[in-house]
PDB file of C-alpha atoms in Angstrom:
ATOM      1  CA  MET E   6    -144.342-167.657 -18.679  1.00 42.00           C
ATOM      2  CA  GLN E   7    -141.411-170.306 -18.796  1.00 43.00           C
ATOM      3  CA  LEU E   8    -139.524-168.399 -21.484  1.00 38.00           C
ATOM      4  CA  HIS E   9    -140.055-165.130 -19.633  1.00 42.00           C
ATOM      5  CA  ARG E  10    -138.538-166.873 -16.319  1.00 41.00           C
ATOM      6  CA  PHE E  11    -135.540-168.088 -18.546  1.00 36.00           C
ATOM      7  CA  ARG E  12    -134.872-164.708 -19.936  1.00 41.00           C
ATOM      8  CA  LEU E  13    -134.653-163.468 -16.464  1.00 35.00           C
ATOM      9  CA  VAL E  14    -132.389-165.438 -15.474  1.00 36.00           C
ATOM     10  CA  VAL E  15    -130.057-165.248 -18.219  1.00 35.00           C
ATOM     11  CA  SER E  16    -130.038-161.529 -17.713  1.00 38.00           C
ATOM     12  CA  ALA E  17    -129.216-161.909 -14.138  1.00 38.00           C
ATOM     13  CA  VAL E  18    -126.039-164.123 -15.155  1.00 35.00           C
ATOM     14  CA  ALA E  19    -125.041-161.706 -17.563  1.00 38.00           C
ATOM     15  CA  LEU E  20    -125.420-158.694 -15.204  1.00 36.00           C
ATOM     16  CA  ALA E  21    -123.422-160.562 -12.730  1.00 37.00           C
ATOM     17  CA  SER E  22    -120.726-161.684 -15.114  1.00 38.00           C
ATOM     18  CA  ALA E  23    -120.324-158.098 -16.230  1.00 37.00           C
ATOM     19  CA  VAL E  24    -119.696-156.878 -12.850  1.00 35.00           C
ATOM     20  CA  ALA E  25    -117.291-159.493 -12.220  1.00 38.00           C
ATOM     21  CA  CYS E  26    -115.218-158.621 -15.402  1.00 37.00           C
ATOM     22  CA  GLY E  27    -115.427-155.048 -14.493  1.00 40.00           C
ATOM     23  CA  GLY E  28    -117.618-153.963 -17.079  1.00 39.00           C
ATOM     24  CA  GLY E  29    -120.760-152.721 -14.581  1.00 40.00           C
ATOM     25  CA  SER E  30    -118.677-150.877 -11.851  1.00 38.00           C
ATOM     26  CA  GLU E  31    -115.165-149.557 -11.518  1.00 42.00           C
ATOM     27  CA  ALA E  32    -112.417-152.111 -10.274  1.00 44.00           C
ATOM     28  CA  PRO E  33    -111.376-151.195  -6.880  1.00 47.00           C
ATOM     29  CA  PRO E  34    -107.860-149.118  -6.947  1.00 49.00           C
ATOM     30  CA  ALA E  35    -104.877-151.224  -6.921  1.00 50.00           C
ATOM     31  CA  SER E  36    -102.792-150.770  -3.309  1.00 51.00           C
ATOM     32  CA  THR E  37    -100.025-148.156  -3.460  1.00 52.00           C
ATOM     33  CA  PRO E  38     -96.660-149.029  -1.978  1.00 52.00           C
ATOM     34  CA  ALA E  39     -95.811-147.622   1.262  1.00 53.00           C
ATOM     35  CA  ALA E  40     -94.149-144.145   1.317  1.00 52.00           C
ATOM     36  CA  ALA E  41     -90.533-144.114   2.098  1.00 52.00           C
ATOM     37  CA  PRO E  42     -89.618-142.885   5.727  1.00 58.00           C
ATOM     38  CA  ALA E  43     -89.325-139.537   6.234  1.00 62.00           C
ATOM     39  CA  ALA E  44     -85.717-138.253   6.846  1.00 69.00           C
ATOM     40  CA  SER E  45     -84.799-137.069  10.395  1.00 70.00           C
ATOM     41  CA  ALA E  46     -83.480-133.995  10.421  1.00 76.00           C
ATOM     42  CA  VAL E  47     -81.346-132.677  13.389  1.00 85.00           C
ATOM     43  CA  ASP E  48     -81.959-129.089  14.277  1.00 88.00           C
ATOM     44  CA  PRO E  49     -78.512-127.561  14.662  1.00 89.00           C
ATOM     45  CA  ALA E  50     -79.768-125.166  17.377  1.00 92.00           C
ATOM     46  CA  ILE E  51     -80.425-128.190  20.124  1.00 94.00           C
ATOM     47  CA  ALA E  52     -77.816-130.791  18.460  1.00 96.00           C
ATOM     48  CA  ALA E  53     -75.467-132.353  20.870  1.00 97.00           C
ATOM     49  CA  ASN E  54     -71.747-133.438  20.531  1.00 97.00           C
ATOM     50  CA  ILE E  55     -70.050-136.631  22.056  1.00 98.00           C
ATOM     51  CA  THR E  56     -65.966-136.472  22.162  1.00 98.00           C
ATOM     52  CA  GLY E  57     -63.511-138.394  23.895  1.00 97.00           C
ATOM     53  CA  ARG E  58     -60.550-141.009  23.666  1.00 98.00           C
ATOM     54  CA  VAL E  59     -59.659-144.487  23.345  1.00 98.00           C
ATOM     55  CA  VAL E  60     -56.884-145.545  25.529  1.00 98.00           C
ATOM     56  CA  VAL E  61     -55.242-149.047  26.072  1.00 97.00           C
ATOM     57  CA  LYS E  62     -53.527-150.017  28.964  1.00 95.00           C
ATOM     58  CA  GLY E  63     -51.209-153.566  29.863  1.00 93.00           C
ATOM     59  CA  HIS E  64     -48.789-155.181  27.454  1.00 91.00           C
ATOM     60  CA  VAL E  65     -49.527-153.965  24.236  1.00 93.00           C
ATOM     61  CA  PRO E  66     -47.918-155.754  21.442  1.00 90.00           C
ATOM     62  CA  LYS E  67     -45.273-154.100  19.020  1.00 90.00           C
ATOM     63  CA  ALA E  68     -46.097-153.957  15.275  1.00 89.00           C
ATOM     64  CA  GLU E  69     -44.723-156.956  13.610  1.00 91.00           C
ATOM     65  CA  ALA E  70     -42.534-156.316  10.287  1.00 91.00           C
ATOM     66  CA  VAL E  71     -44.511-158.198   7.355  1.00 90.00           C
ATOM     67  CA  SER E  72     -42.298-159.162   4.274  1.00 92.00           C
ATOM     68  CA  MET E  73     -43.616-158.064   0.895  1.00 92.00           C
ATOM     69  CA  SER E  74     -40.809-159.609  -0.950  1.00 88.00           C
ATOM     70  CA  GLY E  75     -43.319-161.598  -2.737  1.00 87.00           C
ATOM     71  CA  ASP E  76     -44.089-158.531  -5.154  1.00 92.00           C
ATOM     72  CA  PRO E  77     -41.356-156.650  -6.282  1.00 90.00           C
ATOM     73  CA  THR E  78     -43.807-153.710  -7.195  1.00 91.00           C
ATOM     74  CA  CYS E  79     -44.372-153.665  -3.256  1.00 93.00           C
ATOM     75  CA  VAL E  80     -40.889-153.746  -2.451  1.00 89.00           C
ATOM     76  CA  ARG E  81     -39.975-150.640  -4.496  1.00 81.00           C
ATOM     77  CA  GLY E  82     -38.948-147.574  -2.722  1.00 69.00           C
ATOM     78  CA  THR E  83     -39.541-149.097   0.667  1.00 74.00           C
ATOM     79  CA  ALA E  84     -37.522-151.197   3.233  1.00 71.00           C
ATOM     80  CA  GLY E  85     -39.368-154.165   1.794  1.00 83.00           C
ATOM     81  CA  THR E  86     -41.435-154.744   5.005  1.00 88.00           C
ATOM     82  CA  ALA E  87     -44.982-153.407   6.092  1.00 87.00           C
ATOM     83  CA  PRO E  88     -45.837-152.887   9.949  1.00 89.00           C
ATOM     84  CA  THR E  89     -48.842-154.413  10.936  1.00 92.00           C
ATOM     85  CA  GLU E  90     -51.421-151.797  11.879  1.00 93.00           C
ATOM     86  CA  TYR E  91     -53.343-153.998  14.755  1.00 93.00           C
ATOM     87  CA  PHE E  92     -52.186-151.377  17.494  1.00 95.00           C
ATOM     88  CA  VAL E  93     -51.430-147.876  16.580  1.00 95.00           C
ATOM     89  CA  VAL E  94     -50.671-146.487  20.080  1.00 95.00           C
ATOM     90  CA  GLY E  95     -49.511-143.007  21.001  1.00 92.00           C
ATOM     91  CA  PRO E  96     -47.044-142.372  23.778  1.00 88.00           C
ATOM     92  CA  ASP E  97     -49.734-141.996  26.814  1.00 92.00           C
ATOM     93  CA  GLY E  98     -51.686-144.794  25.493  1.00 95.00           C
ATOM     94  CA  GLY E  99     -53.862-143.556  22.754  1.00 97.00           C
ATOM     95  CA  LEU E 100     -55.295-145.967  20.581  1.00 97.00           C
ATOM     96  CA  ASP E 101     -56.163-145.186  16.975  1.00 98.00           C
ATOM     97  CA  ASN E 102     -58.102-147.232  14.577  1.00 98.00           C
ATOM     98  CA  VAL E 103     -60.854-147.970  16.857  1.00 98.00           C
ATOM     99  CA  PHE E 104     -64.291-147.543  15.226  1.00 98.00           C
ATOM    100  CA  VAL E 105     -66.667-145.742  17.591  1.00 98.00           C
ATOM    101  CA  TYR E 106     -70.273-145.536  16.762  1.00 98.00           C
ATOM    102  CA  VAL E 107     -73.903-145.037  18.309  1.00 98.00           C
ATOM    103  CA  LYS E 108     -75.263-148.698  18.778  1.00 98.00           C
ATOM    104  CA  ASN E 109     -78.567-147.493  20.337  1.00 97.00           C
ATOM    105  CA  GLY E 110     -80.818-144.746  21.377  1.00 97.00           C
ATOM    106  CA  LEU E 111     -81.486-143.008  17.657  1.00 96.00           C
ATOM    107  CA  GLY E 112     -85.130-144.977  17.780  1.00 93.00           C
ATOM    108  CA  ASN E 113     -86.920-144.909  14.202  1.00 92.00           C
ATOM    109  CA  ARG E 114     -85.162-141.939  12.944  1.00 93.00           C
ATOM    110  CA  VAL E 115     -84.147-142.288   9.284  1.00 93.00           C
ATOM    111  CA  PHE E 116     -80.839-140.668   8.011  1.00 94.00           C
ATOM    112  CA  PRO E 117     -80.193-140.639   4.116  1.00 93.00           C
ATOM    113  CA  ALA E 118     -77.063-141.813   2.839  1.00 95.00           C
ATOM    114  CA  PRO E 119     -74.771-139.258   1.486  1.00 95.00           C
ATOM    115  CA  ALA E 120     -73.875-139.123  -2.063  1.00 96.00           C
ATOM    116  CA  THR E 121     -70.055-138.458  -1.873  1.00 97.00           C
ATOM    117  CA  PRO E 122     -68.139-141.536  -1.484  1.00 98.00           C
ATOM    118  CA  VAL E 123     -65.976-142.833   0.765  1.00 98.00           C
ATOM    119  CA  VAL E 124     -62.403-143.629  -0.360  1.00 98.00           C
ATOM    120  CA  LEU E 125     -60.555-147.024   0.283  1.00 98.00           C
ATOM    121  CA  ASP E 126     -57.280-146.719  -1.415  1.00 98.00           C
ATOM    122  CA  GLN E 127     -54.626-149.362  -2.317  1.00 97.00           C
ATOM    123  CA  ASN E 128     -51.614-147.504  -1.918  1.00 95.00           C
ATOM    124  CA  GLY E 129     -47.982-148.920  -1.284  1.00 93.00           C
ATOM    125  CA  CYS E 130     -49.419-152.417  -1.036  1.00 95.00           C
ATOM    126  CA  ARG E 131     -51.343-151.358   1.971  1.00 95.00           C
ATOM    127  CA  TYR E 132     -55.049-150.420   2.211  1.00 97.00           C
ATOM    128  CA  VAL E 133     -55.761-146.684   3.414  1.00 97.00           C
ATOM    129  CA  PRO E 134     -57.397-146.008   5.632  1.00 98.00           C
ATOM    130  CA  HIS E 135     -57.098-149.506   7.779  1.00 98.00           C
ATOM    131  CA  VAL E 136     -60.418-148.323   9.619  1.00 98.00           C
ATOM    132  CA  ALA E 137     -63.494-146.570   7.744  1.00 98.00           C
ATOM    133  CA  GLY E 138     -67.195-146.266   7.951  1.00 98.00           C
ATOM    134  CA  VAL E 139     -69.644-145.708   5.547  1.00 98.00           C
ATOM    135  CA  GLN E 140     -73.214-145.223   5.656  1.00 98.00           C
ATOM    136  CA  VAL E 141     -75.764-148.048   4.156  1.00 98.00           C
ATOM    137  CA  ASP E 142     -76.003-147.266   0.433  1.00 97.00           C
ATOM    138  CA  GLN E 143     -73.201-144.733   0.464  1.00 98.00           C
ATOM    139  CA  PRO E 144     -70.719-145.344  -2.189  1.00 98.00           C
ATOM    140  CA  LEU E 145     -67.449-146.776  -1.194  1.00 98.00           C
ATOM    141  CA  GLU E 146     -64.891-146.341  -4.063  1.00 98.00           C
ATOM    142  CA  VAL E 147     -62.011-148.694  -3.862  1.00 98.00           C
ATOM    143  CA  ARG E 148     -59.043-147.678  -5.831  1.00 97.00           C
ATOM    144  CA  ASN E 149     -55.741-149.172  -6.897  1.00 98.00           C
ATOM    145  CA  SER E 150     -52.992-146.872  -6.891  1.00 97.00           C
ATOM    146  CA  ASP E 151     -50.301-149.377  -7.193  1.00 95.00           C
ATOM    147  CA  ASP E 152     -48.824-150.770 -10.572  1.00 95.00           C
ATOM    148  CA  THR E 153     -49.540-154.212  -9.505  1.00 96.00           C
ATOM    149  CA  LEU E 154     -52.587-156.717  -9.256  1.00 96.00           C
ATOM    150  CA  HIS E 155     -54.820-156.359  -6.169  1.00 97.00           C
ATOM    151  CA  ASN E 156     -57.945-158.112  -5.372  1.00 95.00           C
ATOM    152  CA  VAL E 157     -60.789-156.233  -3.408  1.00 97.00           C
ATOM    153  CA  HIS E 158     -62.107-159.063  -1.180  1.00 98.00           C
ATOM    154  CA  ALA E 159     -64.980-157.830   1.373  1.00 97.00           C
ATOM    155  CA  VAL E 160     -65.547-160.852   3.382  1.00 97.00           C
ATOM    156  CA  ALA E 161     -68.996-159.623   4.284  1.00 97.00           C
ATOM    157  CA  VAL E 162     -71.693-161.895   6.750  1.00 96.00           C
ATOM    158  CA  ILE E 163     -75.024-159.612   6.375  1.00 96.00           C
ATOM    159  CA  ASN E 164     -74.092-157.782   3.082  1.00 97.00           C
ATOM    160  CA  ASP E 165     -73.148-159.610  -0.545  1.00 95.00           C
ATOM    161  CA  GLU E 166     -69.506-160.683  -0.251  1.00 96.00           C
ATOM    162  CA  VAL E 167     -67.407-158.822  -2.780  1.00 95.00           C
ATOM    163  CA  ASN E 168     -64.389-160.291  -4.788  1.00 96.00           C
ATOM    164  CA  VAL E 169     -62.984-158.338  -7.675  1.00 96.00           C
ATOM    165  CA  GLY E 170     -59.704-158.118  -9.154  1.00 96.00           C
ATOM    166  CA  GLN E 171     -58.020-154.794 -10.196  1.00 97.00           C
ATOM    167  CA  PRO E 172     -55.240-155.742 -12.275  1.00 96.00           C
ATOM    168  CA  MET E 173     -54.079-152.095 -13.389  1.00 95.00           C
ATOM    169  CA  LYS E 174     -52.825-148.987 -11.461  1.00 96.00           C
ATOM    170  CA  GLY E 175     -56.026-146.335 -11.550  1.00 96.00           C
ATOM    171  CA  MET E 176     -58.875-148.850 -11.357  1.00 97.00           C
ATOM    172  CA  THR E 177     -61.873-147.994  -9.422  1.00 97.00           C
ATOM    173  CA  ASN E 178     -64.740-150.023  -8.158  1.00 97.00           C
ATOM    174  CA  THR E 179     -67.664-148.736  -6.460  1.00 97.00           C
ATOM    175  CA  PHE E 180     -69.685-150.722  -3.900  1.00 97.00           C
ATOM    176  CA  ARG E 181     -72.998-150.055  -1.762  1.00 97.00           C
ATOM    177  CA  PHE E 182     -74.172-152.005   1.335  1.00 98.00           C
ATOM    178  CA  LYS E 183     -77.625-152.597   1.978  1.00 97.00           C
ATOM    179  CA  GLY E 184     -77.632-153.277   5.605  1.00 97.00           C
ATOM    180  CA  ARG E 185     -75.608-152.468   8.796  1.00 97.00           C
ATOM    181  CA  GLU E 186     -72.828-154.486   9.859  1.00 98.00           C
ATOM    182  CA  VAL E 187     -69.962-153.907  12.385  1.00 97.00           C
ATOM    183  CA  MET E 188     -67.334-155.030  11.010  1.00 97.00           C
ATOM    184  CA  ILE E 189     -66.612-156.085   7.080  1.00 98.00           C
ATOM    185  CA  PRO E 190     -63.127-157.138   6.812  1.00 98.00           C
ATOM    186  CA  PHE E 191     -61.269-156.240   3.467  1.00 98.00           C
ATOM    187  CA  LYS E 192     -58.405-158.150   2.299  1.00 97.00           C
ATOM    188  CA  CYS E 193     -56.220-158.984  -0.806  1.00 96.00           C
ATOM    189  CA  ASP E 194     -55.770-162.550  -1.950  1.00 94.00           C
ATOM    190  CA  VAL E 195     -52.794-161.555  -3.789  1.00 95.00           C
ATOM    191  CA  HIS E 196     -51.096-159.816  -0.813  1.00 95.00           C
ATOM    192  CA  GLY E 197     -51.901-161.587   2.316  1.00 92.00           C
ATOM    193  CA  TRP E 198     -50.492-158.674   4.486  1.00 94.00           C
ATOM    194  CA  MET E 199     -53.056-156.342   3.506  1.00 95.00           C
ATOM    195  CA  ASN E 200     -56.075-155.992   5.461  1.00 96.00           C
ATOM    196  CA  ALA E 201     -58.721-153.338   6.476  1.00 98.00           C
ATOM    197  CA  TYR E 202     -62.555-152.959   8.330  1.00 98.00           C
ATOM    198  CA  VAL E 203     -65.272-150.996   7.108  1.00 98.00           C
ATOM    199  CA  GLY E 204     -68.136-150.097   9.616  1.00 98.00           C
ATOM    200  CA  VAL E 205     -71.623-150.040   7.942  1.00 98.00           C
ATOM    201  CA  MET E 206     -73.795-147.913   9.845  1.00 98.00           C
ATOM    202  CA  ASP E 207     -77.906-146.637   9.080  1.00 96.00           C
ATOM    203  CA  HIS E 208     -77.034-143.529  10.680  1.00 97.00           C
ATOM    204  CA  PRO E 209     -74.053-140.577  10.294  1.00 97.00           C
ATOM    205  CA  PHE E 210     -73.155-140.995  14.287  1.00 98.00           C
ATOM    206  CA  PHE E 211     -69.723-142.891  13.722  1.00 98.00           C
ATOM    207  CA  ALA E 212     -66.024-142.059  13.955  1.00 98.00           C
ATOM    208  CA  VAL E 213     -62.377-143.695  13.739  1.00 98.00           C
ATOM    209  CA  SER E 214     -59.997-142.902  16.527  1.00 98.00           C
ATOM    210  CA  ALA E 215     -57.006-141.052  15.195  1.00 97.00           C
ATOM    211  CA  GLY E 216     -54.092-138.872  16.591  1.00 96.00           C
ATOM    212  CA  GLY E 217     -53.803-140.481  19.755  1.00 95.00           C
ATOM    213  CA  GLY E 218     -57.252-141.948  20.219  1.00 97.00           C
ATOM    214  CA  ALA E 219     -59.427-138.702  19.746  1.00 98.00           C
ATOM    215  CA  PHE E 220     -63.134-139.144  18.694  1.00 98.00           C
ATOM    216  CA  ALA E 221     -66.180-137.181  17.969  1.00 98.00           C
ATOM    217  CA  LEU E 222     -69.665-137.829  17.156  1.00 98.00           C
ATOM    218  CA  LYS E 223     -71.176-134.647  16.048  1.00 96.00           C
ATOM    219  CA  THR E 224     -74.664-132.843  15.808  1.00 96.00           C
ATOM    220  CA  LEU E 225     -76.558-135.633  17.573  1.00 96.00           C
ATOM    221  CA  PRO E 226     -80.551-135.296  18.722  1.00 96.00           C
ATOM    222  CA  PRO E 227     -80.360-134.853  22.535  1.00 96.00           C
ATOM    223  CA  GLY E 228     -80.951-138.104  24.363  1.00 96.00           C
ATOM    224  CA  THR E 229     -79.396-141.247  25.969  1.00 98.00           C
ATOM    225  CA  TYR E 230     -77.134-143.372  24.044  1.00 98.00           C
ATOM    226  CA  GLU E 231     -75.264-146.458  23.641  1.00 98.00           C
ATOM    227  CA  ILE E 232     -72.178-146.105  22.256  1.00 98.00           C
ATOM    228  CA  GLU E 233     -69.564-148.695  21.201  1.00 98.00           C
ATOM    229  CA  ALA E 234     -66.161-148.892  20.544  1.00 98.00           C
ATOM    230  CA  TRP E 235     -64.663-151.711  18.223  1.00 98.00           C
ATOM    231  CA  HIS E 236     -60.918-152.929  17.981  1.00 98.00           C
ATOM    232  CA  GLU E 237     -60.343-155.391  15.780  1.00 97.00           C
ATOM    233  CA  LYS E 238     -58.006-157.316  18.089  1.00 96.00           C
ATOM    234  CA  LEU E 239     -59.555-156.444  21.392  1.00 96.00           C
ATOM    235  CA  GLY E 240     -63.120-156.718  20.757  1.00 96.00           C
ATOM    236  CA  THR E 241     -65.788-154.002  21.998  1.00 97.00           C
ATOM    237  CA  HIS E 242     -66.073-151.991  24.654  1.00 97.00           C
ATOM    238  CA  THR E 243     -69.817-150.283  25.209  1.00 98.00           C
ATOM    239  CA  LEU E 244     -70.507-147.059  27.532  1.00 98.00           C
ATOM    240  CA  SER E 245     -73.944-145.438  27.980  1.00 98.00           C
ATOM    241  CA  VAL E 246     -74.121-141.449  27.840  1.00 98.00           C
ATOM    242  CA  THR E 247     -76.857-138.871  28.094  1.00 98.00           C
ATOM    243  CA  VAL E 248     -76.831-135.556  26.506  1.00 97.00           C
ATOM    244  CA  GLY E 249     -79.116-132.576  26.622  1.00 97.00           C
ATOM    245  CA  GLU E 250     -79.733-129.659  24.097  1.00 96.00           C
ATOM    246  CA  LYS E 251     -76.286-128.008  22.793  1.00 96.00           C
ATOM    247  CA  GLU E 252     -74.301-130.150  25.584  1.00 97.00           C
ATOM    248  CA  THR E 253     -71.260-131.599  24.838  1.00 97.00           C
ATOM    249  CA  LYS E 254     -70.360-134.861  27.005  1.00 97.00           C
ATOM    250  CA  GLU E 255     -66.342-136.447  27.055  1.00 97.00           C
ATOM    251  CA  MET E 256     -66.177-139.924  27.273  1.00 97.00           C
ATOM    252  CA  THR E 257     -63.026-142.480  27.520  1.00 98.00           C
ATOM    253  CA  PHE E 258     -63.355-145.887  26.440  1.00 98.00           C
ATOM    254  CA  THR E 259     -60.110-147.762  28.041  1.00 98.00           C
ATOM    255  CA  PHE E 260     -59.129-151.518  26.363  1.00 98.00           C
ATOM    256  CA  ILE E 261     -56.738-153.680  28.857  1.00 95.00           C
ATOM    257  CA  VAL E 262     -54.413-156.171  27.006  1.00 93.00           C
ATOM    258  CA  PRO E 263     -53.555-158.760  29.698  1.00 83.00           C
ATOM    259  CA  ASN E 264     -49.922-159.241  30.677  1.00 76.00           C
ATOM    260  CA  GLU E 265     -48.167-161.992  29.236  1.00 62.00           C
ATOM    261  CA  GLU E 266     -46.932-164.499  31.869  1.00 51.00           C
TER     262      GLU E 266
END
């Protein structure tokens, strides 16, 4: 009788061990990673648009002439100086190089990054363009079109900092930024006057004012938005706007420069 009870106990232990090791039943299925959010298409039949201008009033500083004499290659074919690009203003006060973007209002919509790169060129010992925008994970291609050493130095805060030398003409480097950041300053540690700014967005609704302060945010879903304009010296200016289906709204951002006493 005792031997029989012992065999029953051993059999029960063996069965429990087999189940625990997967021999007696199928293991629970491994958890699957969450699916990526689906892209949010905007129906062009009902899409809205925002157009407008950025203007500046007050005492606008004139462009300064920065000497490029430290590098003969930069001086070649020029007057030896480069004007600052802090204030590019038209005759009626239109302000260029202002980054305008949808700050709030898109909710949880998801917009995939374009495969086409945005190009930031080092040409004539200047960054061209001075202000640009890319989407998160969209390639940013930085080129050296000059026959001299440049240093691509992106002083990012949210994204990884970039610091790469380009010693020869024709060199390119491609970067991708993983998080929204307004704005990332670019500079060249070799040529101190070289600077640019790149805004990184998680959507495609951004623009840089040009041609006398004009900008356009196209093919927006109808809705209410907070639109922000960013300028490297004047800071930010934010306005709210509501656009309905197939509607185009115009808006004006006005920056004020205090008069000198």
